[in-house]
Short mmCIF file of C-alpha atoms and ligand atoms in Angstrom, two decimals:
data_model
loop_
_atom_site.label_atom_id
_atom_site.label_comp_id
_atom_site.label_asym_id
_atom_site.label_seq_id
_atom_site.Cartn_x
_atom_site.Cartn_y
_atom_site.Cartn_z
CA MET A 1 -3.94 -31.05 -17.54
CA ARG A 2 -5.82 -28.81 -18.51
CA ALA A 3 -4.78 -24.89 -19.54
CA GLU A 4 -7.16 -22.59 -21.24
CA GLY A 5 -8.55 -19.29 -20.37
CA LEU A 6 -8.87 -20.31 -16.53
CA LYS A 7 -8.96 -16.18 -14.79
CA VAL A 8 -7.56 -16.75 -11.55
CA THR A 9 -6.83 -13.83 -9.36
CA ALA A 10 -5.12 -14.46 -6.37
CA LYS A 11 -4.18 -12.15 -3.40
CA ALA A 12 -1.60 -12.25 -0.51
CA HIS A 13 0.54 -9.93 2.10
CA PRO A 14 4.09 -10.13 2.62
CA ASN A 15 5.41 -11.63 6.26
CA LEU A 16 7.60 -10.34 8.44
CA ALA A 17 10.60 -12.63 10.13
CA LEU A 18 11.11 -12.89 14.18
CA VAL A 19 13.39 -15.41 13.77
CA LYS A 20 15.37 -14.96 10.22
CA TYR A 21 16.94 -16.62 7.90
CA TRP A 22 20.38 -14.74 6.01
CA GLY A 23 22.67 -17.90 4.77
CA LYS A 24 21.16 -20.72 2.11
CA VAL A 25 22.86 -24.55 1.35
CA ASP A 26 21.79 -24.22 -1.67
CA GLU A 27 20.97 -20.81 -3.87
CA GLU A 28 19.19 -22.62 -6.65
CA LEU A 29 16.09 -24.10 -4.73
CA ASN A 30 16.36 -20.96 -1.70
CA ILE A 31 17.51 -23.89 0.56
CA PRO A 32 17.52 -21.91 4.05
CA ALA A 33 20.91 -22.39 6.21
CA SER A 34 18.32 -22.75 8.86
CA SER A 35 14.23 -21.88 10.06
CA SER A 36 13.51 -19.28 10.03
CA ILE A 37 9.75 -17.78 12.43
CA SER A 38 7.15 -15.01 10.67
CA VAL A 39 3.97 -13.19 10.80
CA ASN A 40 1.98 -11.94 7.80
CA LEU A 41 1.19 -8.45 8.01
CA SER A 42 -2.11 -7.42 7.54
CA GLY A 43 -0.58 -3.78 6.29
CA ALA A 44 0.35 -4.65 2.53
CA ALA A 45 -0.92 -7.61 0.15
CA THR A 46 -0.18 -8.34 -3.23
CA THR A 47 -3.17 -9.28 -5.26
CA THR A 48 -1.88 -10.77 -8.70
CA THR A 49 -4.23 -12.60 -11.73
CA VAL A 50 -2.93 -15.21 -13.96
CA VAL A 51 -4.26 -16.97 -17.51
CA PHE A 52 -2.60 -18.42 -19.53
CA VAL A 53 -3.64 -17.82 -22.88
CA PRO A 54 -3.68 -20.90 -26.07
CA GLY A 55 -1.41 -19.22 -29.11
CA ALA A 56 0.70 -16.52 -27.51
CA GLU A 57 4.14 -16.54 -28.41
CA ALA A 58 5.93 -14.31 -24.68
CA ASP A 59 4.12 -14.47 -21.35
CA SER A 60 3.33 -10.66 -20.19
CA VAL A 61 4.16 -9.88 -17.65
CA THR A 62 2.68 -6.02 -15.38
CA ILE A 63 3.36 -4.96 -11.93
CA ASP A 64 1.26 -1.70 -11.12
CA GLY A 65 0.33 -0.87 -14.36
CA GLN A 66 3.24 -1.41 -16.02
CA ALA A 67 5.65 -3.92 -17.77
CA ALA A 68 7.46 -5.17 -15.49
CA PRO A 69 11.58 -4.49 -15.90
CA SER A 70 13.06 -7.01 -17.48
CA LYS A 71 14.92 -8.32 -13.88
CA ALA A 72 11.69 -8.57 -12.42
CA TYR A 73 10.03 -9.80 -16.02
CA LEU A 74 12.87 -12.64 -16.57
CA ARG A 75 12.40 -13.97 -12.43
CA VAL A 76 8.29 -13.87 -13.53
CA VAL A 77 8.79 -16.19 -16.28
CA LYS A 78 11.18 -18.53 -14.66
CA HIS A 79 8.36 -18.89 -11.92
CA LEU A 80 5.96 -19.72 -14.27
CA ASP A 81 8.04 -22.76 -16.26
CA ARG A 82 8.53 -24.26 -12.95
CA VAL A 83 4.15 -23.86 -13.26
CA ARG A 84 4.01 -24.92 -17.08
CA GLN A 85 7.36 -27.74 -15.49
CA LEU A 86 4.39 -29.09 -13.05
CA ALA A 87 1.42 -28.55 -15.24
CA GLY A 88 3.37 -30.58 -17.84
CA ILE A 89 1.85 -27.50 -19.97
CA THR A 90 3.73 -25.06 -22.51
CA THR A 91 1.24 -21.96 -22.94
CA ARG A 92 2.13 -18.39 -22.34
CA ALA A 93 0.93 -16.33 -19.97
CA LYS A 94 -0.55 -13.33 -19.05
CA VAL A 95 -0.06 -11.69 -15.48
CA GLU A 96 -1.29 -8.58 -13.60
CA SER A 97 0.09 -8.20 -10.33
CA TRP A 98 -0.54 -5.07 -7.88
CA ASN A 99 0.73 -4.02 -4.74
CA ASP A 100 -1.10 -2.18 -2.09
CA PHE A 101 1.65 -0.13 -1.07
CA PRO A 102 3.80 2.30 -3.08
CA ALA A 103 7.47 0.58 -4.76
CA SER A 104 9.10 2.70 -2.92
CA ALA A 105 7.74 2.26 0.90
CA GLY A 106 10.63 -0.08 1.18
CA ILE A 107 8.64 -2.46 1.89
CA ALA A 108 9.99 -5.82 0.01
CA SER A 109 6.99 -7.42 -1.66
CA SER A 110 9.64 -9.77 -3.95
CA ALA A 111 7.63 -11.97 -0.03
CA SER A 112 3.77 -11.13 -1.59
CA ALA A 113 5.35 -10.97 -5.22
CA PHE A 114 5.88 -14.86 -5.40
CA ALA A 115 3.25 -15.99 -2.63
CA ALA A 116 0.08 -14.73 -4.81
CA LEU A 117 1.67 -15.48 -7.99
CA SER A 118 2.20 -19.61 -7.22
CA LEU A 119 -0.98 -19.22 -6.35
CA ALA A 120 -3.10 -17.61 -9.45
CA ALA A 121 -0.55 -19.17 -11.63
CA SER A 122 -1.03 -22.72 -10.47
CA ARG A 123 -4.48 -22.88 -10.36
CA ALA A 124 -5.08 -21.13 -13.80
CA ALA A 125 -2.14 -24.31 -14.96
CA GLY A 126 -4.88 -26.93 -14.28
CA LEU A 127 -3.05 -27.91 -10.52
CA SER A 128 -4.82 -28.20 -7.56
CA LEU A 129 -1.46 -27.70 -5.01
CA THR A 130 -1.15 -28.91 -1.17
CA GLU A 131 0.25 -26.32 0.95
CA ARG A 132 2.89 -27.78 1.28
CA GLU A 133 2.95 -28.31 -2.72
CA LEU A 134 2.62 -24.24 -3.17
CA SER A 135 5.18 -23.20 0.12
CA ILE A 136 7.84 -25.34 -1.70
CA LEU A 137 6.76 -23.43 -5.40
CA ALA A 138 6.51 -19.74 -3.87
CA ARG A 139 10.14 -20.37 -1.49
CA LYS A 140 11.44 -21.30 -5.37
CA GLY A 141 10.84 -17.22 -6.23
CA SER A 142 12.06 -16.54 -3.64
CA GLY A 143 12.51 -18.18 0.23
CA SER A 144 10.52 -15.84 2.29
CA ALA A 145 7.67 -16.34 -0.07
CA CYS A 146 6.93 -19.44 1.02
CA ARG A 147 5.94 -17.56 4.53
CA SER A 148 3.12 -15.85 2.94
CA ILE A 149 0.79 -18.95 2.08
CA PRO A 150 -0.05 -20.25 5.06
CA ASP A 151 -2.33 -18.39 7.31
CA GLY A 152 -0.74 -16.54 10.94
CA PHE A 153 2.67 -17.50 12.46
CA VAL A 154 4.94 -19.36 10.15
CA GLU A 155 7.53 -21.81 10.40
CA PHE A 156 10.13 -21.93 7.43
CA VAL A 157 10.94 -25.03 8.29
CA ALA A 158 14.87 -25.85 6.52
CA GLY A 159 14.91 -28.95 5.72
CA SER A 160 17.46 -30.26 3.67
CA THR A 161 16.47 -31.40 0.41
CA ASP A 162 13.49 -29.31 -2.13
CA GLU A 163 10.71 -31.25 -0.47
CA THR A 164 11.54 -30.67 3.15
CA ALA A 165 11.84 -27.09 3.16
CA TYR A 166 8.64 -25.50 3.01
CA ALA A 167 6.54 -23.16 5.39
CA ARG A 168 3.98 -24.66 7.75
CA GLN A 169 1.39 -22.47 10.58
CA LEU A 170 2.43 -22.29 13.80
CA PHE A 171 -0.59 -20.72 14.78
CA PRO A 172 -3.39 -18.94 13.13
CA PRO A 173 -3.60 -15.29 13.23
CA GLU A 174 -6.33 -14.66 15.50
CA HIS A 175 -3.97 -16.77 18.52
CA TRP A 176 -2.64 -13.32 19.07
CA ASP A 177 -3.37 -10.04 18.85
CA LEU A 178 -0.32 -8.27 18.36
CA ARG A 179 0.51 -4.93 16.77
CA ILE A 180 3.44 -4.29 14.41
CA ILE A 181 4.08 -1.02 12.94
CA THR A 182 6.71 -0.90 10.41
CA VAL A 183 9.08 2.61 10.09
CA ILE A 184 9.50 3.37 7.01
CA LEU A 185 12.09 5.14 7.00
CA GLU A 186 13.94 4.71 3.37
CA GLY A 187 12.49 3.86 0.49
CA GLY A 188 13.60 2.95 -2.98
CA PRO A 189 15.87 -0.80 -3.75
CA LYS A 190 18.67 -1.64 -1.42
CA GLU A 191 22.03 -1.38 -2.33
CA VAL A 192 23.02 -4.74 -1.81
CA PRO A 193 20.21 -6.91 -2.60
CA SER A 194 19.07 -9.84 -0.29
CA SER A 195 20.54 -11.85 -2.48
CA GLU A 196 24.25 -11.20 -2.67
CA GLY A 197 24.26 -11.02 1.42
CA HIS A 198 22.53 -14.59 1.83
CA ARG A 199 25.90 -15.71 -0.30
CA ALA A 200 27.60 -13.10 1.22
CA ALA A 201 27.04 -14.44 5.00
CA GLN A 202 29.45 -17.39 5.88
CA THR A 203 32.02 -14.53 4.46
CA SER A 204 31.51 -13.30 8.41
CA PRO A 205 33.68 -14.60 10.96
CA PHE A 206 30.48 -14.65 13.36
CA TYR A 207 28.87 -16.94 10.77
CA ALA A 208 28.76 -20.57 12.72
CA ALA A 209 28.14 -18.39 15.90
CA TRP A 210 25.06 -16.56 14.15
CA LEU A 211 24.28 -20.85 13.14
CA ALA A 212 25.26 -21.72 16.56
CA ALA A 213 22.55 -20.02 18.38
CA LEU A 214 19.71 -20.05 16.21
CA PRO A 215 18.18 -23.59 17.30
CA PRO A 216 18.02 -22.36 21.54
CA THR A 217 15.85 -18.94 19.97
CA LEU A 218 13.65 -20.64 17.25
CA GLU A 219 12.79 -22.83 20.90
CA THR A 220 12.58 -19.47 22.79
CA VAL A 221 9.98 -17.79 19.93
CA ARG A 222 8.01 -20.99 19.38
CA ARG A 223 7.34 -21.31 22.84
CA ALA A 224 6.90 -17.21 23.52
CA LEU A 225 4.42 -17.95 21.00
CA ALA A 226 2.52 -20.56 22.56
CA GLU A 227 2.83 -18.45 25.57
CA ARG A 228 1.42 -14.68 24.11
CA ASP A 229 4.96 -13.95 26.31
CA LEU A 230 5.37 -11.25 24.74
CA GLY A 231 8.54 -9.51 26.84
CA THR A 232 10.74 -13.39 25.87
CA LEU A 233 9.63 -12.46 22.49
CA GLY A 234 10.46 -9.06 22.19
CA MET A 235 13.48 -9.96 23.23
CA ALA A 236 15.02 -12.99 21.44
CA VAL A 237 13.41 -10.87 18.26
CA GLU A 238 15.51 -8.14 18.42
CA ARG A 239 18.90 -10.02 20.28
CA GLN A 240 18.56 -12.35 17.47
CA ALA A 241 17.67 -9.08 14.14
CA MET A 242 21.22 -7.91 16.05
CA ALA A 243 22.64 -10.55 15.34
CA MET A 244 21.69 -10.64 11.51
CA HIS A 245 22.84 -7.32 11.39
CA ALA A 246 26.37 -8.23 13.06
CA VAL A 247 27.17 -11.22 10.61
CA ALA A 248 25.43 -8.84 7.18
CA MET A 249 28.48 -6.10 8.58
CA THR A 250 30.94 -8.32 8.58
CA SER A 251 30.12 -10.22 5.07
CA SER A 252 32.04 -9.18 2.47
CA PRO A 253 29.92 -9.41 -0.71
CA ALA A 254 31.97 -10.40 -4.33
CA GLY A 255 32.30 -7.80 -6.67
CA ARG A 256 32.18 -4.84 -3.76
CA GLU A 257 35.89 -5.21 -2.34
CA TRP A 258 35.06 -1.23 -1.46
CA LEU A 259 32.95 -2.98 1.25
CA SER A 260 34.40 -3.45 4.16
CA GLY A 261 30.71 -5.20 5.52
CA ILE A 262 26.97 -4.68 4.65
CA TYR A 263 25.20 -1.77 6.13
CA TYR A 264 21.45 -1.31 5.53
CA TRP A 265 20.48 0.56 8.15
CA ALA A 266 19.77 4.36 8.50
CA PRO A 267 20.97 7.34 10.85
CA GLY A 268 16.90 6.90 11.45
CA THR A 269 17.09 3.27 12.20
CA VAL A 270 19.31 3.73 14.70
CA ALA A 271 17.80 7.03 16.28
CA LEU A 272 14.61 3.97 16.13
CA ILE A 273 16.57 1.57 17.29
CA ARG A 274 17.49 3.89 21.11
CA ALA A 275 14.24 4.97 21.07
CA VAL A 276 12.18 1.58 21.17
CA GLN A 277 14.99 0.87 23.88
CA ASP A 278 14.41 4.35 25.72
CA TRP A 279 10.19 3.62 26.09
CA ARG A 280 11.08 0.53 27.67
CA ARG A 281 13.09 1.89 30.79
CA GLN A 282 10.15 3.82 30.89
CA GLY A 283 7.73 1.62 30.50
CA LEU A 284 6.44 0.72 27.18
CA ARG A 285 6.20 -2.43 25.89
CA VAL A 286 7.53 -2.39 22.64
CA TYR A 287 10.36 -4.31 20.69
CA LEU A 288 11.82 -3.97 17.30
CA THR A 289 13.02 -5.58 14.28
CA ILE A 290 14.72 -5.27 11.45
CA ASP A 291 14.52 -7.08 7.64
CA ALA A 292 17.44 -5.94 5.06
CA GLY A 293 17.46 -2.70 4.51
CA ALA A 294 16.61 0.65 6.84
CA ASN A 295 13.04 -0.56 8.30
CA VAL A 296 12.13 -0.68 11.23
CA HIS A 297 9.68 -3.14 12.38
CA LEU A 298 8.56 -2.79 15.78
CA LEU A 299 5.82 -5.52 17.99
CA CYS A 300 3.54 -4.34 20.65
CA GLU A 301 0.28 -5.55 22.37
CA ALA A 302 -3.34 -3.90 21.75
CA PRO A 303 -3.44 -1.77 24.50
CA ASP A 304 -0.21 -0.30 24.48
CA GLN A 305 -0.35 0.50 20.50
CA GLY A 306 -2.37 4.33 21.20
CA GLU A 307 0.70 5.12 23.26
CA LEU A 308 3.09 3.63 21.05
CA GLU A 309 1.33 5.83 18.22
CA GLY A 310 1.91 8.27 20.23
CA GLU A 311 5.95 8.03 21.01
CA LEU A 312 6.40 7.91 17.08
CA GLY A 313 3.84 10.98 16.36
CA ARG A 314 6.45 13.10 18.37
CA LEU A 315 9.91 10.83 16.72
CA LEU A 316 9.33 10.95 13.26
CA PRO A 317 8.32 14.24 12.08
CA ALA A 318 12.80 14.70 12.40
CA LEU A 319 13.20 11.54 11.35
CA GLY A 320 11.60 12.04 7.88
CA GLY A 321 9.60 8.62 7.82
CA ARG A 322 5.97 7.55 8.04
CA TYR A 323 4.06 4.37 9.72
CA LEU A 324 1.78 1.29 8.50
CA VAL A 325 -0.52 -0.74 10.71
CA SER A 326 -0.63 -4.28 11.09
CA ARG A 327 -2.12 -7.17 12.39
CA PRO A 328 -1.57 -10.76 11.81
CA ALA A 329 -2.21 -11.91 8.50
CA VAL A 330 -4.41 -14.42 6.61
CA GLY A 331 -1.79 -16.43 3.94
CA ALA A 332 -2.04 -16.65 -0.11
CA ARG A 333 -5.83 -16.00 -0.61
CA ILE A 334 -7.95 -17.32 -4.20
CA ILE A 335 -10.51 -14.09 -4.54
CA GLY A 336 -11.46 -14.15 -8.34
CA GLU A 337 -11.80 -17.79 -10.62
CA GLU A 338 -13.97 -16.73 -14.31
O1 PMV B 401 13.08 -14.39 0.90
P1 PMV B 401 15.13 -13.31 0.70
O2 PMV B 401 15.40 -13.59 -0.01
O3 PMV B 401 15.03 -11.65 0.01
O4 PMV B 401 15.42 -12.70 2.72
C1 PMV B 401 15.54 -12.53 3.07
C2 PMV B 401 15.74 -12.16 4.13
C3 PMV B 401 15.92 -11.11 5.55
O5 PMV B 401 14.09 -10.58 5.55
C4 PMV B 401 16.78 -10.13 5.89
C5 PMV B 401 14.92 -11.92 6.43
C6 PMV B 401 14.36 -12.93 6.12
O6 PMV B 401 13.97 -14.63 6.67
O7 PMV B 401 12.68 -12.71 6.17
#
């Protein structure tokens, strides 16, 4: 396969899990214990350029203009090795990646990063992967990254093998003009990375109950999305997020004996949970979900966005947070080739 010098730039958005995955059956391949459903977020993106450089002795990787820190560098090199193996090449690459949101925003960038990297690197290596193959490649970089490959609302099918754990579109972005408001309460990396959280999940006494609840939840969420039924979607999404955090709070991560459980929440997270319940009681149609971190993602429909932003404007100064508005976005795209 030819691999010299095609310089490819790809762009991908992070995604928000509406039905989360928590727990893996294969850590090396990132095969999840259950399927998950997400929506791509228009409010943030990663843009990555890859070129394979004949004769280069090592891969070079920059993130936001700085040499990648060693852990991130090794993760990218491992991913480039997967691409090289698929393409049958050994050439080293130059990778430049930019996030249009600050690293300290507390938005998980690994999904958009590995989606953009998978697309740019595979194309630069001369490969022409299908959407399914690309999602499988991205999944190996970071499980949730596979969901940033297709457009819009996406299901990560759990599968049981490398070939059957992949992401597919459920609905295109224009299917439903949802608004997703990400309230950023804490920046910086979380104390317990999600990889450790996934591993520890099985130690929770509630893990079996969590898994058992997933098939009906997935069904409810698929149907609520199809029918654009925010009330049903929102309650299912909010309860499922709470169940994930209940599992995390009752897990024992190895090597952290001082932790009785994993608490991703900050005081502002709890304040927002209460505020959202209160706003709903007063008739505002807003629901929330929380990933493995302190930030809160609010879901509403377009006509309610203004009122919700008004409420947030009154509450946030006391919590010290700020927010980012997204709509459902497209998946990973090539935006330049030279
Ligand atoms: O892809 P990872 O390993 O960062 O795991 C994602 C974990 C959650 O964001 C909490 C849930 C999800 O499905 O995205």
